[in-house]
CSV table of C-alpha atoms and ligand atoms in Angstrom, one decimal:
chain,number,residue,atom,x,y,z
D,328,MET,CA,-103.9,-92.9,-89.8
D,329,ILE,CA,-100.3,-93.0,-88.6
D,330,TYR,CA,-98.9,-96.3,-90.0
D,331,LEU,CA,-96.0,-97.7,-87.9
D,332,ASP,CA,-96.3,-101.3,-88.9
D,333,ASN,CA,-93.9,-101.3,-91.7
D,334,ALA,CA,-92.0,-104.3,-90.3
D,335,ALA,CA,-95.1,-106.3,-91.3
D,336,THR,CA,-95.3,-104.7,-94.7
D,337,THR,CA,-94.6,-101.2,-95.9
D,338,PHE,CA,-97.5,-98.9,-96.5
D,339,PRO,CA,-98.1,-96.9,-98.5
D,340,LYS,CA,-96.4,-98.3,-101.5
D,341,PRO,CA,-94.6,-95.6,-103.5
D,342,ALA,CA,-96.5,-94.0,-106.5
D,343,ASN,CA,-94.1,-95.5,-109.0
D,344,VAL,CA,-94.8,-99.1,-107.6
D,345,ARG,CA,-98.5,-98.6,-108.0
D,346,ARG,CA,-98.1,-97.2,-111.5
D,347,ALA,CA,-95.9,-100.1,-112.5
D,348,MET,CA,-98.4,-102.7,-111.3
D,349,ASN,CA,-101.3,-100.8,-112.9
D,350,ASN,CA,-99.3,-100.7,-116.2
D,351,ALA,CA,-98.5,-104.4,-116.1
D,352,ALA,CA,-102.2,-105.3,-115.3
D,353,ALA,CA,-103.5,-103.0,-118.1
D,354,ASN,CA,-100.9,-103.6,-120.8
D,355,TYR,CA,-99.0,-106.9,-120.6
D,356,SER,CA,-100.5,-109.2,-118.0
D,357,ALA,CA,-99.8,-112.4,-120.1
D,358,ASN,CA,-98.2,-115.6,-118.8
D,359,PRO,CA,-94.5,-115.1,-119.1
D,360,GLY,CA,-92.3,-117.9,-120.5
D,361,ARG,CA,-95.4,-119.8,-121.6
D,362,GLY,CA,-95.8,-118.5,-125.1
D,363,GLY,CA,-94.0,-116.9,-128.0
D,364,HIS,CA,-96.5,-114.1,-128.6
D,365,THR,CA,-95.6,-110.5,-128.1
D,366,LEU,CA,-97.4,-110.0,-124.7
D,367,ALA,CA,-95.8,-113.2,-123.2
D,368,ILE,CA,-92.4,-112.0,-124.4
D,369,ARG,CA,-93.0,-108.5,-122.9
D,370,ALA,CA,-94.0,-110.2,-119.6
D,371,SER,CA,-90.9,-112.4,-119.6
D,372,GLU,CA,-88.7,-109.3,-120.2
D,373,GLU,CA,-90.2,-107.6,-117.2
D,374,ILE,CA,-89.4,-110.5,-115.0
D,375,TYR,CA,-85.9,-110.7,-116.3
D,376,LYS,CA,-85.4,-107.0,-115.8
D,377,CYS,CA,-86.4,-107.3,-112.2
D,378,ARG,CA,-84.1,-110.4,-111.7
D,379,SER,CA,-81.2,-108.4,-113.1
D,380,LYS,CA,-82.0,-105.4,-111.1
D,381,ALA,CA,-82.2,-107.4,-107.9
D,382,ALA,CA,-79.0,-109.2,-108.6
D,383,GLU,CA,-77.1,-105.9,-109.2
D,384,PHE,CA,-78.7,-104.3,-106.1
D,385,PHE,CA,-77.6,-107.1,-103.9
D,386,GLY,CA,-74.1,-107.5,-105.4
D,387,GLU,CA,-74.8,-110.8,-107.1
D,388,ASP,CA,-73.2,-111.2,-110.6
D,389,ASN,CA,-75.7,-113.8,-112.1
D,390,PRO,CA,-79.4,-112.8,-112.4
D,391,GLU,CA,-80.2,-116.5,-112.6
D,392,ASN,CA,-79.2,-116.8,-108.9
D,393,VAL,CA,-82.3,-114.7,-108.1
D,394,ILE,CA,-85.3,-116.9,-107.4
D,395,PHE,CA,-88.7,-115.3,-107.0
D,396,THR,CA,-90.8,-116.5,-104.2
D,397,LEU,CA,-94.2,-115.7,-102.6
D,398,ASN,CA,-92.6,-114.1,-99.6
D,399,CYS,CA,-89.6,-114.5,-97.2
D,400,THR,CA,-91.1,-117.6,-95.6
D,401,HIS,CA,-91.2,-119.4,-98.9
D,402,ALA,CA,-87.5,-118.6,-99.6
D,403,VAL,CA,-86.6,-119.8,-96.1
D,404,ASN,CA,-88.5,-123.1,-96.7
D,405,ILE,CA,-86.7,-123.7,-100.0
D,406,VAL,CA,-83.4,-123.6,-98.2
D,407,ILE,CA,-84.2,-125.5,-95.1
D,408,LYS,CA,-86.1,-128.2,-96.8
D,409,GLY,CA,-83.9,-128.3,-99.8
D,410,LEU,CA,-80.6,-128.6,-98.0
D,411,LEU,CA,-81.0,-130.5,-94.8
D,412,LYS,CA,-80.8,-134.3,-94.6
D,413,PRO,CA,-81.6,-136.7,-91.7
D,414,GLY,CA,-78.9,-136.5,-89.0
D,415,ASP,CA,-77.9,-132.9,-89.9
D,416,HIS,CA,-77.5,-130.2,-87.3
D,417,VAL,CA,-78.3,-126.5,-87.6
D,418,VAL,CA,-77.3,-123.5,-85.5
D,419,VAL,CA,-79.8,-120.6,-85.2
D,420,SER,CA,-79.8,-117.3,-83.4
D,421,ASP,CA,-82.1,-116.8,-80.4
D,422,LEU,CA,-83.8,-114.0,-82.4
D,423,GLU,CA,-85.3,-116.0,-85.2
D,424,HIS,CA,-88.8,-115.6,-86.5
D,425,ASN,CA,-91.2,-118.6,-86.8
D,426,ALA,CA,-90.6,-118.4,-90.6
D,427,VAL,CA,-87.3,-120.1,-89.6
D,428,MET,CA,-88.2,-121.9,-86.4
D,429,ARG,CA,-91.4,-123.7,-87.7
D,430,PRO,CA,-89.8,-125.3,-90.8
D,431,LEU,CA,-86.8,-126.2,-88.7
D,432,PHE,CA,-88.9,-127.7,-86.0
D,433,ALA,CA,-90.8,-129.6,-88.7
D,434,MET,CA,-87.5,-131.0,-89.9
D,435,GLY,CA,-87.1,-132.6,-86.4
D,436,LYS,CA,-89.4,-135.4,-87.8
D,437,GLN,CA,-86.6,-136.2,-90.2
D,438,ASN,CA,-84.0,-136.2,-87.4
D,439,VAL,CA,-82.6,-132.7,-88.0
D,440,THR,CA,-81.5,-131.1,-84.8
D,441,TYR,CA,-80.6,-127.5,-83.9
D,442,THR,CA,-78.8,-125.5,-81.3
D,443,VAL,CA,-79.7,-121.9,-80.4
D,444,ALA,CA,-76.9,-119.3,-80.2
D,445,LYS,CA,-77.5,-116.3,-78.0
D,446,VAL,CA,-77.1,-112.9,-79.5
D,447,SER,CA,-75.4,-110.3,-77.3
D,448,ASN,CA,-77.3,-107.0,-77.0
D,449,THR,CA,-74.1,-105.1,-77.1
D,450,SER,CA,-71.1,-107.1,-78.3
D,451,ALA,CA,-70.6,-108.6,-81.8
D,452,ASP,CA,-67.6,-110.5,-80.5
D,453,GLU,CA,-69.7,-112.2,-77.9
D,454,THR,CA,-72.4,-113.1,-80.5
D,455,LEU,CA,-69.7,-114.5,-82.8
D,456,ASN,CA,-68.3,-116.5,-80.1
D,457,ASN,CA,-71.7,-118.0,-79.1
D,458,PHE,CA,-72.2,-119.0,-82.7
D,459,ARG,CA,-68.8,-120.7,-82.9
D,460,GLU,CA,-69.4,-122.6,-79.6
D,461,ALA,CA,-72.7,-123.9,-80.9
D,462,LEU,CA,-71.1,-125.6,-84.0
D,463,GLN,CA,-70.9,-129.3,-84.1
D,464,SER,CA,-69.2,-131.8,-86.4
D,465,ASN,CA,-72.6,-132.5,-88.1
D,466,THR,CA,-73.6,-128.8,-88.5
D,467,LYS,CA,-74.7,-128.3,-92.1
D,468,LEU,CA,-76.2,-124.9,-91.9
D,469,VAL,CA,-76.1,-121.7,-89.8
D,470,ILE,CA,-79.2,-119.5,-89.8
D,471,CYS,CA,-79.3,-115.9,-88.6
D,472,THR,CA,-81.6,-113.0,-89.0
D,473,HIS,CA,-79.9,-109.9,-90.2
D,474,VAL,CA,-82.1,-107.6,-88.1
D,475,SER,CA,-84.4,-108.7,-85.3
D,476,ASN,CA,-88.1,-108.1,-86.3
D,477,VAL,CA,-88.9,-107.5,-82.6
D,478,TRP,CA,-85.9,-105.6,-81.2
D,479,GLY,CA,-84.2,-104.1,-84.2
D,480,ILE,CA,-80.9,-105.6,-83.1
D,481,LYS,CA,-78.5,-106.0,-86.0
D,482,LEU,CA,-76.4,-109.2,-86.2
D,483,PRO,CA,-72.8,-109.2,-87.5
D,484,ILE,CA,-73.7,-111.4,-90.5
D,485,GLU,CA,-70.5,-110.7,-92.4
D,486,ARG,CA,-68.4,-111.9,-89.5
D,487,ILE,CA,-70.7,-114.9,-88.8
D,488,THR,CA,-70.4,-116.0,-92.4
D,489,ALA,CA,-66.6,-115.6,-92.5
D,490,MET,CA,-66.3,-117.6,-89.3
D,491,CYS,CA,-68.6,-120.4,-90.5
D,492,HIS,CA,-66.8,-120.6,-93.8
D,493,GLN,CA,-63.6,-121.4,-91.9
D,494,TYR,CA,-65.4,-124.6,-90.9
D,495,GLY,CA,-66.9,-125.1,-94.4
D,496,ILE,CA,-70.5,-124.4,-93.1
D,497,PRO,CA,-72.9,-122.4,-95.3
D,498,VAL,CA,-75.0,-119.6,-93.8
D,499,MET,CA,-78.6,-118.6,-94.5
D,500,ILE,CA,-79.5,-115.0,-93.8
D,501,ASP,CA,-83.0,-114.0,-93.1
D,502,ALA,CA,-83.0,-110.5,-94.5
D,503,ALA,CA,-86.7,-109.9,-93.9
D,504,GLN,CA,-86.1,-106.7,-91.9
D,505,SER,CA,-83.0,-105.5,-93.7
D,506,ALA,CA,-83.4,-105.9,-97.5
D,507,GLY,CA,-83.6,-102.4,-98.8
D,508,ILE,CA,-82.6,-100.8,-95.4
D,509,GLN,CA,-79.2,-102.3,-94.8
D,510,LYS,CA,-76.4,-102.7,-97.3
D,511,ILE,CA,-76.2,-106.4,-98.4
D,512,ASN,CA,-73.5,-107.4,-100.9
D,513,ILE,CA,-73.6,-111.1,-101.7
D,514,ARG,CA,-70.4,-111.6,-103.7
D,515,GLU,CA,-68.3,-109.2,-101.5
D,516,ASN,CA,-69.2,-111.2,-98.4
D,517,ASN,CA,-69.6,-114.7,-99.9
D,518,PHE,CA,-73.2,-114.9,-98.6
D,519,ASP,CA,-74.6,-118.4,-99.3
D,520,PHE,CA,-78.4,-118.0,-99.1
D,521,VAL,CA,-80.1,-114.7,-98.6
D,522,CYS,CA,-83.9,-114.8,-98.1
D,523,MET,CA,-86.0,-111.7,-98.3
D,524,PRO,CA,-89.5,-110.4,-98.8
D,525,GLY,CA,-90.2,-108.0,-101.6
D,526,HIS,CA,-93.0,-106.3,-99.7
D,527,LYS,CA,-91.2,-104.7,-96.8
D,528,GLY,CA,-88.0,-102.6,-97.2
D,529,LEU,CA,-88.0,-103.1,-101.0
D,530,TYR,CA,-91.5,-101.4,-101.1
D,531,GLY,CA,-92.9,-104.0,-103.5
D,532,PRO,CA,-96.4,-105.6,-103.1
D,533,MET,CA,-97.3,-108.5,-100.8
D,534,GLY,CA,-96.9,-111.8,-102.6
D,535,THR,CA,-93.3,-111.1,-103.5
D,536,GLY,CA,-90.0,-112.4,-102.1
D,537,MET,CA,-86.7,-113.6,-103.2
D,538,LEU,CA,-84.0,-116.2,-102.5
D,539,ILE,CA,-80.7,-115.1,-103.8
D,540,THR,CA,-78.0,-117.8,-103.9
D,541,PRO,CA,-75.1,-119.0,-105.9
D,542,HIS,CA,-75.5,-122.4,-104.3
D,543,HIS,CA,-78.9,-123.5,-105.7
D,544,ASN,CA,-77.3,-126.7,-107.0
D,545,LYS,CA,-77.1,-127.9,-103.4
D,546,LEU,CA,-80.9,-127.6,-102.9
D,547,GLU,CA,-83.5,-130.3,-103.6
D,548,THR,CA,-86.9,-129.0,-104.6
D,549,PHE,CA,-90.0,-129.6,-102.5
D,550,MET,CA,-92.3,-128.4,-105.2
D,551,GLU,CA,-92.3,-129.3,-108.9
D,552,GLY,CA,-94.3,-128.3,-111.9
D,553,GLY,CA,-94.5,-126.5,-115.2
D,554,THR,CA,-91.9,-123.9,-115.9
D,555,GLY,CA,-92.4,-123.3,-119.6
D,556,SER,CA,-89.0,-124.8,-120.2
D,557,ASP,CA,-87.9,-128.3,-121.1
D,558,SER,CA,-91.6,-129.3,-121.3
D,559,ALA,CA,-91.1,-132.7,-123.0
D,560,HIS,CA,-89.7,-134.2,-119.7
D,561,PHE,CA,-91.4,-135.0,-116.4
D,562,GLU,CA,-88.1,-134.4,-114.7
D,563,GLN,CA,-87.9,-130.9,-113.0
D,564,PRO,CA,-85.4,-128.7,-114.8
D,565,ASP,CA,-82.1,-128.7,-112.9
D,566,THR,CA,-81.1,-125.1,-113.5
D,567,SER,CA,-82.0,-121.9,-111.6
D,568,PRO,CA,-84.4,-120.2,-111.5
D,569,ASP,CA,-86.7,-122.6,-113.3
D,570,LYS,CA,-85.9,-125.4,-110.8
D,571,PHE,CA,-87.6,-123.4,-108.0
D,572,GLU,CA,-90.2,-121.4,-109.9
D,573,SER,CA,-92.9,-123.8,-110.9
D,574,GLY,CA,-96.3,-122.5,-111.9
D,575,THR,CA,-97.4,-119.1,-113.1
D,576,PRO,CA,-95.3,-116.3,-111.6
D,577,ASN,CA,-96.7,-113.1,-109.9
D,578,LEU,CA,-96.0,-110.9,-112.9
D,579,ILE,CA,-97.9,-107.9,-111.6
D,580,GLY,CA,-96.2,-108.2,-108.2
D,581,ILE,CA,-92.8,-108.6,-109.8
D,582,ALA,CA,-93.4,-105.5,-111.9
D,583,GLY,CA,-94.2,-103.7,-108.6
D,584,LEU,CA,-91.1,-105.1,-106.9
D,585,SER,CA,-88.9,-103.9,-109.8
D,586,ALA,CA,-90.3,-100.4,-109.3
D,587,GLY,CA,-89.8,-100.8,-105.5
D,588,ILE,CA,-86.1,-101.5,-106.0
D,589,ASP,CA,-85.9,-98.4,-108.3
D,590,PHE,CA,-87.5,-96.4,-105.5
D,591,VAL,CA,-85.0,-97.6,-102.9
D,592,LYS,CA,-82.1,-97.0,-105.3
D,593,SER,CA,-83.3,-93.5,-106.0
D,594,ILE,CA,-83.1,-92.7,-102.2
D,595,THR,CA,-80.3,-95.1,-101.2
D,596,THR,CA,-80.4,-97.6,-98.4
D,597,GLU,CA,-78.0,-95.4,-96.4
D,598,LYS,CA,-80.5,-92.5,-96.4
D,599,ILE,CA,-83.4,-94.8,-95.6
D,600,LEU,CA,-81.6,-96.4,-92.7
D,601,THR,CA,-80.5,-93.0,-91.3
D,602,HIS,CA,-84.0,-91.7,-91.6
D,603,GLU,CA,-85.6,-94.6,-89.8
D,604,VAL,CA,-82.9,-94.8,-87.1
D,605,ASN,CA,-83.1,-91.1,-86.5
D,606,LEU,CA,-86.9,-91.3,-85.9
D,607,LEU,CA,-86.4,-94.3,-83.6
D,608,ALA,CA,-83.6,-92.6,-81.6
D,609,TYR,CA,-85.8,-89.5,-81.2
D,610,LEU,CA,-88.7,-91.7,-80.0
D,611,TYR,CA,-86.3,-93.6,-77.7
D,612,ASP,CA,-85.2,-90.4,-76.0
D,613,ARG,CA,-88.8,-89.3,-75.5
D,614,LEU,CA,-89.8,-92.6,-74.1
D,615,SER,CA,-86.8,-92.9,-71.8
D,616,THR,CA,-88.0,-89.9,-69.9
D,617,ASN,CA,-91.5,-91.5,-69.5
D,618,ARG,CA,-91.5,-93.4,-66.2
D,619,ASN,CA,-94.4,-95.6,-67.4
D,620,ILE,CA,-92.4,-97.0,-70.3
D,621,VAL,CA,-90.1,-100.0,-70.3
D,622,LEU,CA,-87.4,-100.0,-73.0
D,623,TYR,CA,-85.3,-103.1,-73.6
D,624,THR,CA,-82.5,-102.3,-76.1
D,625,PRO,CA,-79.7,-99.7,-76.2
D,626,ARG,CA,-80.5,-96.5,-78.0
D,627,PRO,CA,-80.8,-97.2,-81.8
D,628,THR,CA,-77.8,-96.3,-84.0
D,629,PRO,CA,-77.3,-96.9,-87.8
D,630,GLN,CA,-74.3,-99.2,-86.9
D,631,THR,CA,-76.2,-101.5,-84.5
D,632,SER,CA,-79.9,-101.3,-85.4
D,633,GLY,CA,-82.5,-101.6,-88.1
D,634,GLY,CA,-85.8,-99.8,-88.3
D,635,VAL,CA,-87.6,-101.4,-85.4
D,636,LEU,CA,-88.0,-100.5,-81.7
D,637,SER,CA,-90.2,-102.3,-79.2
D,638,PHE,CA,-91.3,-101.2,-75.7
D,639,ASN,CA,-94.0,-101.8,-73.1
D,640,VAL,CA,-96.1,-99.7,-70.9
D,641,LYS,CA,-95.6,-100.8,-67.3
D,642,ASP,CA,-98.2,-103.3,-66.0
D,643,THR,CA,-100.1,-103.2,-69.2
D,644,ASP,CA,-100.7,-105.8,-71.8
D,645,SER,CA,-99.0,-104.9,-75.1
D,646,GLU,CA,-102.2,-105.7,-77.1
D,647,GLU,CA,-104.1,-103.3,-74.9
D,648,VAL,CA,-101.7,-100.5,-75.7
D,649,ALA,CA,-101.8,-101.2,-79.4
D,650,SER,CA,-105.6,-101.2,-79.3
D,651,TYR,CA,-105.6,-97.8,-77.4
D,652,LEU,CA,-103.2,-96.3,-80.0
D,653,ASN,CA,-105.4,-97.5,-82.8
D,654,LYS,CA,-108.6,-96.2,-81.3
D,655,ARG,CA,-107.5,-93.0,-79.6
D,656,GLY,CA,-104.7,-91.9,-81.9
D,657,SER,CA,-105.4,-93.7,-85.2
D,658,ILE,CA,-101.9,-95.1,-84.8
D,659,ALA,CA,-101.2,-98.6,-86.3
D,660,VAL,CA,-98.6,-100.6,-84.4
D,661,ARG,CA,-98.1,-104.3,-83.9
D,662,ALA,CA,-98.2,-105.8,-80.4
D,663,GLY,CA,-98.0,-109.4,-79.1
D,664,LEU,CA,-95.2,-111.8,-80.0
D,665,HIS,CA,-94.6,-110.8,-83.7
D,666,CYS,CA,-94.4,-114.5,-84.7
D,667,SER,CA,-91.1,-114.6,-82.7
D,668,PRO,CA,-91.6,-116.2,-79.3
D,669,GLN,CA,-88.0,-117.0,-79.2
D,670,ALA,CA,-87.0,-113.4,-79.7
D,671,HIS,CA,-89.4,-112.5,-76.9
D,672,ARG,CA,-87.7,-115.0,-74.5
D,673,HIS,CA,-84.5,-113.0,-75.2
D,674,PHE,CA,-85.8,-110.1,-73.0
D,675,GLY,CA,-88.3,-112.1,-70.9
D,676,THR,CA,-91.4,-110.7,-72.7
D,677,GLU,CA,-92.9,-114.0,-73.9
D,678,GLU,CA,-95.9,-113.5,-71.6
D,679,ILE,CA,-96.7,-109.9,-72.3
D,680,GLY,CA,-95.3,-109.4,-75.7
D,681,ALA,CA,-94.2,-105.8,-76.7
D,682,VAL,CA,-95.4,-102.9,-78.7
D,683,ARG,CA,-93.4,-102.6,-81.9
D,684,ILE,CA,-92.8,-99.3,-83.8
D,685,ALA,CA,-91.6,-99.7,-87.3
D,686,PRO,CA,-91.3,-96.6,-89.5
D,687,SER,CA,-90.7,-96.4,-93.2
D,688,TYR,CA,-89.1,-93.8,-95.4
D,689,PHE,CA,-92.5,-92.0,-95.5
D,690,THR,CA,-92.7,-91.7,-91.7
D,691,THR,CA,-92.2,-88.2,-90.3
D,692,MET,CA,-90.8,-86.7,-87.1
D,693,GLY,CA,-94.2,-85.2,-86.5
D,694,GLU,CA,-95.8,-88.7,-86.4
D,695,MET,CA,-93.1,-89.9,-83.9
D,696,ASN,CA,-93.9,-86.8,-81.8
D,697,ALA,CA,-97.7,-87.6,-81.9
D,698,LEU,CA,-96.9,-91.2,-80.7
D,699,ALA,CA,-94.7,-90.0,-77.9
D,700,GLN,CA,-97.3,-87.5,-76.9
D,701,ILE,CA,-100.2,-89.9,-76.7
D,702,LEU,CA,-98.0,-92.3,-74.7
D,703,THR,CA,-97.6,-89.7,-72.0
D,704,LYS,CA,-101.4,-89.9,-71.5
D,705,ILE,CA,-101.7,-93.6,-71.3
O,1344,PMP,N1,-88.4,-113.3,-90.9
O,1344,PMP,C1,-88.5,-112.2,-90.2
O,1344,PMP,C2,-87.4,-111.7,-89.3
O,1344,PMP,C3,-89.7,-111.4,-90.4
O,1344,PMP,O1,-89.9,-110.3,-89.7
O,1344,PMP,C4,-90.7,-111.9,-91.2
O,1344,PMP,C5,-92.0,-111.2,-91.4
O,1344,PMP,N2,-92.6,-110.7,-90.3
O,1344,PMP,C6,-90.5,-113.1,-91.9
O,1344,PMP,C7,-89.3,-113.7,-91.8
O,1344,PMP,C8,-91.5,-113.6,-92.9
O,1344,PMP,O2,-91.7,-112.8,-94.0
O,1344,PMP,P1,-92.9,-113.0,-95.0
O,1344,PMP,O3,-94.1,-112.5,-94.3
O,1344,PMP,O4,-92.5,-112.2,-96.2
O,1344,PMP,O5,-92.9,-114.5,-95.3
């Protein structure tokens, strides 16, 4: 099987991630923060170790600003539902995933409105300008994906954040497709809210994610419960991370995530990005000579893209192509709308979807070649 669906979740997970999870399950899978016995303390230490590692990796000074979540969607919901009040306005890019659009749409019932800013395919200046023009006097949050999960287009999040801060508006970044692949430094860029999965570019297991924010004091909770701290009171603790981490945490998953961050650090995000973009640029060149293939974006480069490229076969439904690749070539890709109808409207593919290719660090040039080859026969 050639697995090219790493934008959904990376597979395989590195050997050190599997070992770490196995070790946690076998040797210290006790409930962290809930008891004073040796195993519970060992489990708490593992969680703190991962928190500190993630903080350092993303340029955040305080490990307590790292909140563990179930996935990226959970992190996004903590911000959208915790920050916005009736009458607030939000600006989003036109490449957002339903992880953003659905909670935002749901907030419409509470009289929260939004404006969509168009992302330019080629000009960061134009994108920035579109975001600026969409701001209103009641804009309380700007949301942008770092890298489009459909088109691989990278947004100028550093410049968007700096521009929004001139107007005193915080920015939430959806780093679902960039965490582990693109450099993200929170303090250096004053990023406000960064949401990410642990199971994609950080090579951790599914069921892990993080919200990293120095501004958690601005967020209300939408879920309360036991935290193992301040247990005498019914009132939810007011300090991060306990405020947002009610209930038993995913210890085994977090042990895996910690090892995933080690894996990425040992290779470096720069090398991972270069590897993935090189593979996609090679595929792009092969596909651009195939008259049956429709490409949408400019040729991928490390400066402008992440590890995703989508295309269509002329006059063919994207799902049919994905099914053909699966059956005939044992190639796993994702077709359809990728939970991002808005991103598909960007290139007019909302009816037919697109075939998405998402390599990982483990993908080889030989696998890209096999894909390009089978597409000549389709
Ligand atoms: N945002 C983007 C851009 C994504 O690609 C995804 C996952 N497809 C998500 C959010 C949601 O991530 P998760 O599945 O970890 O909740």
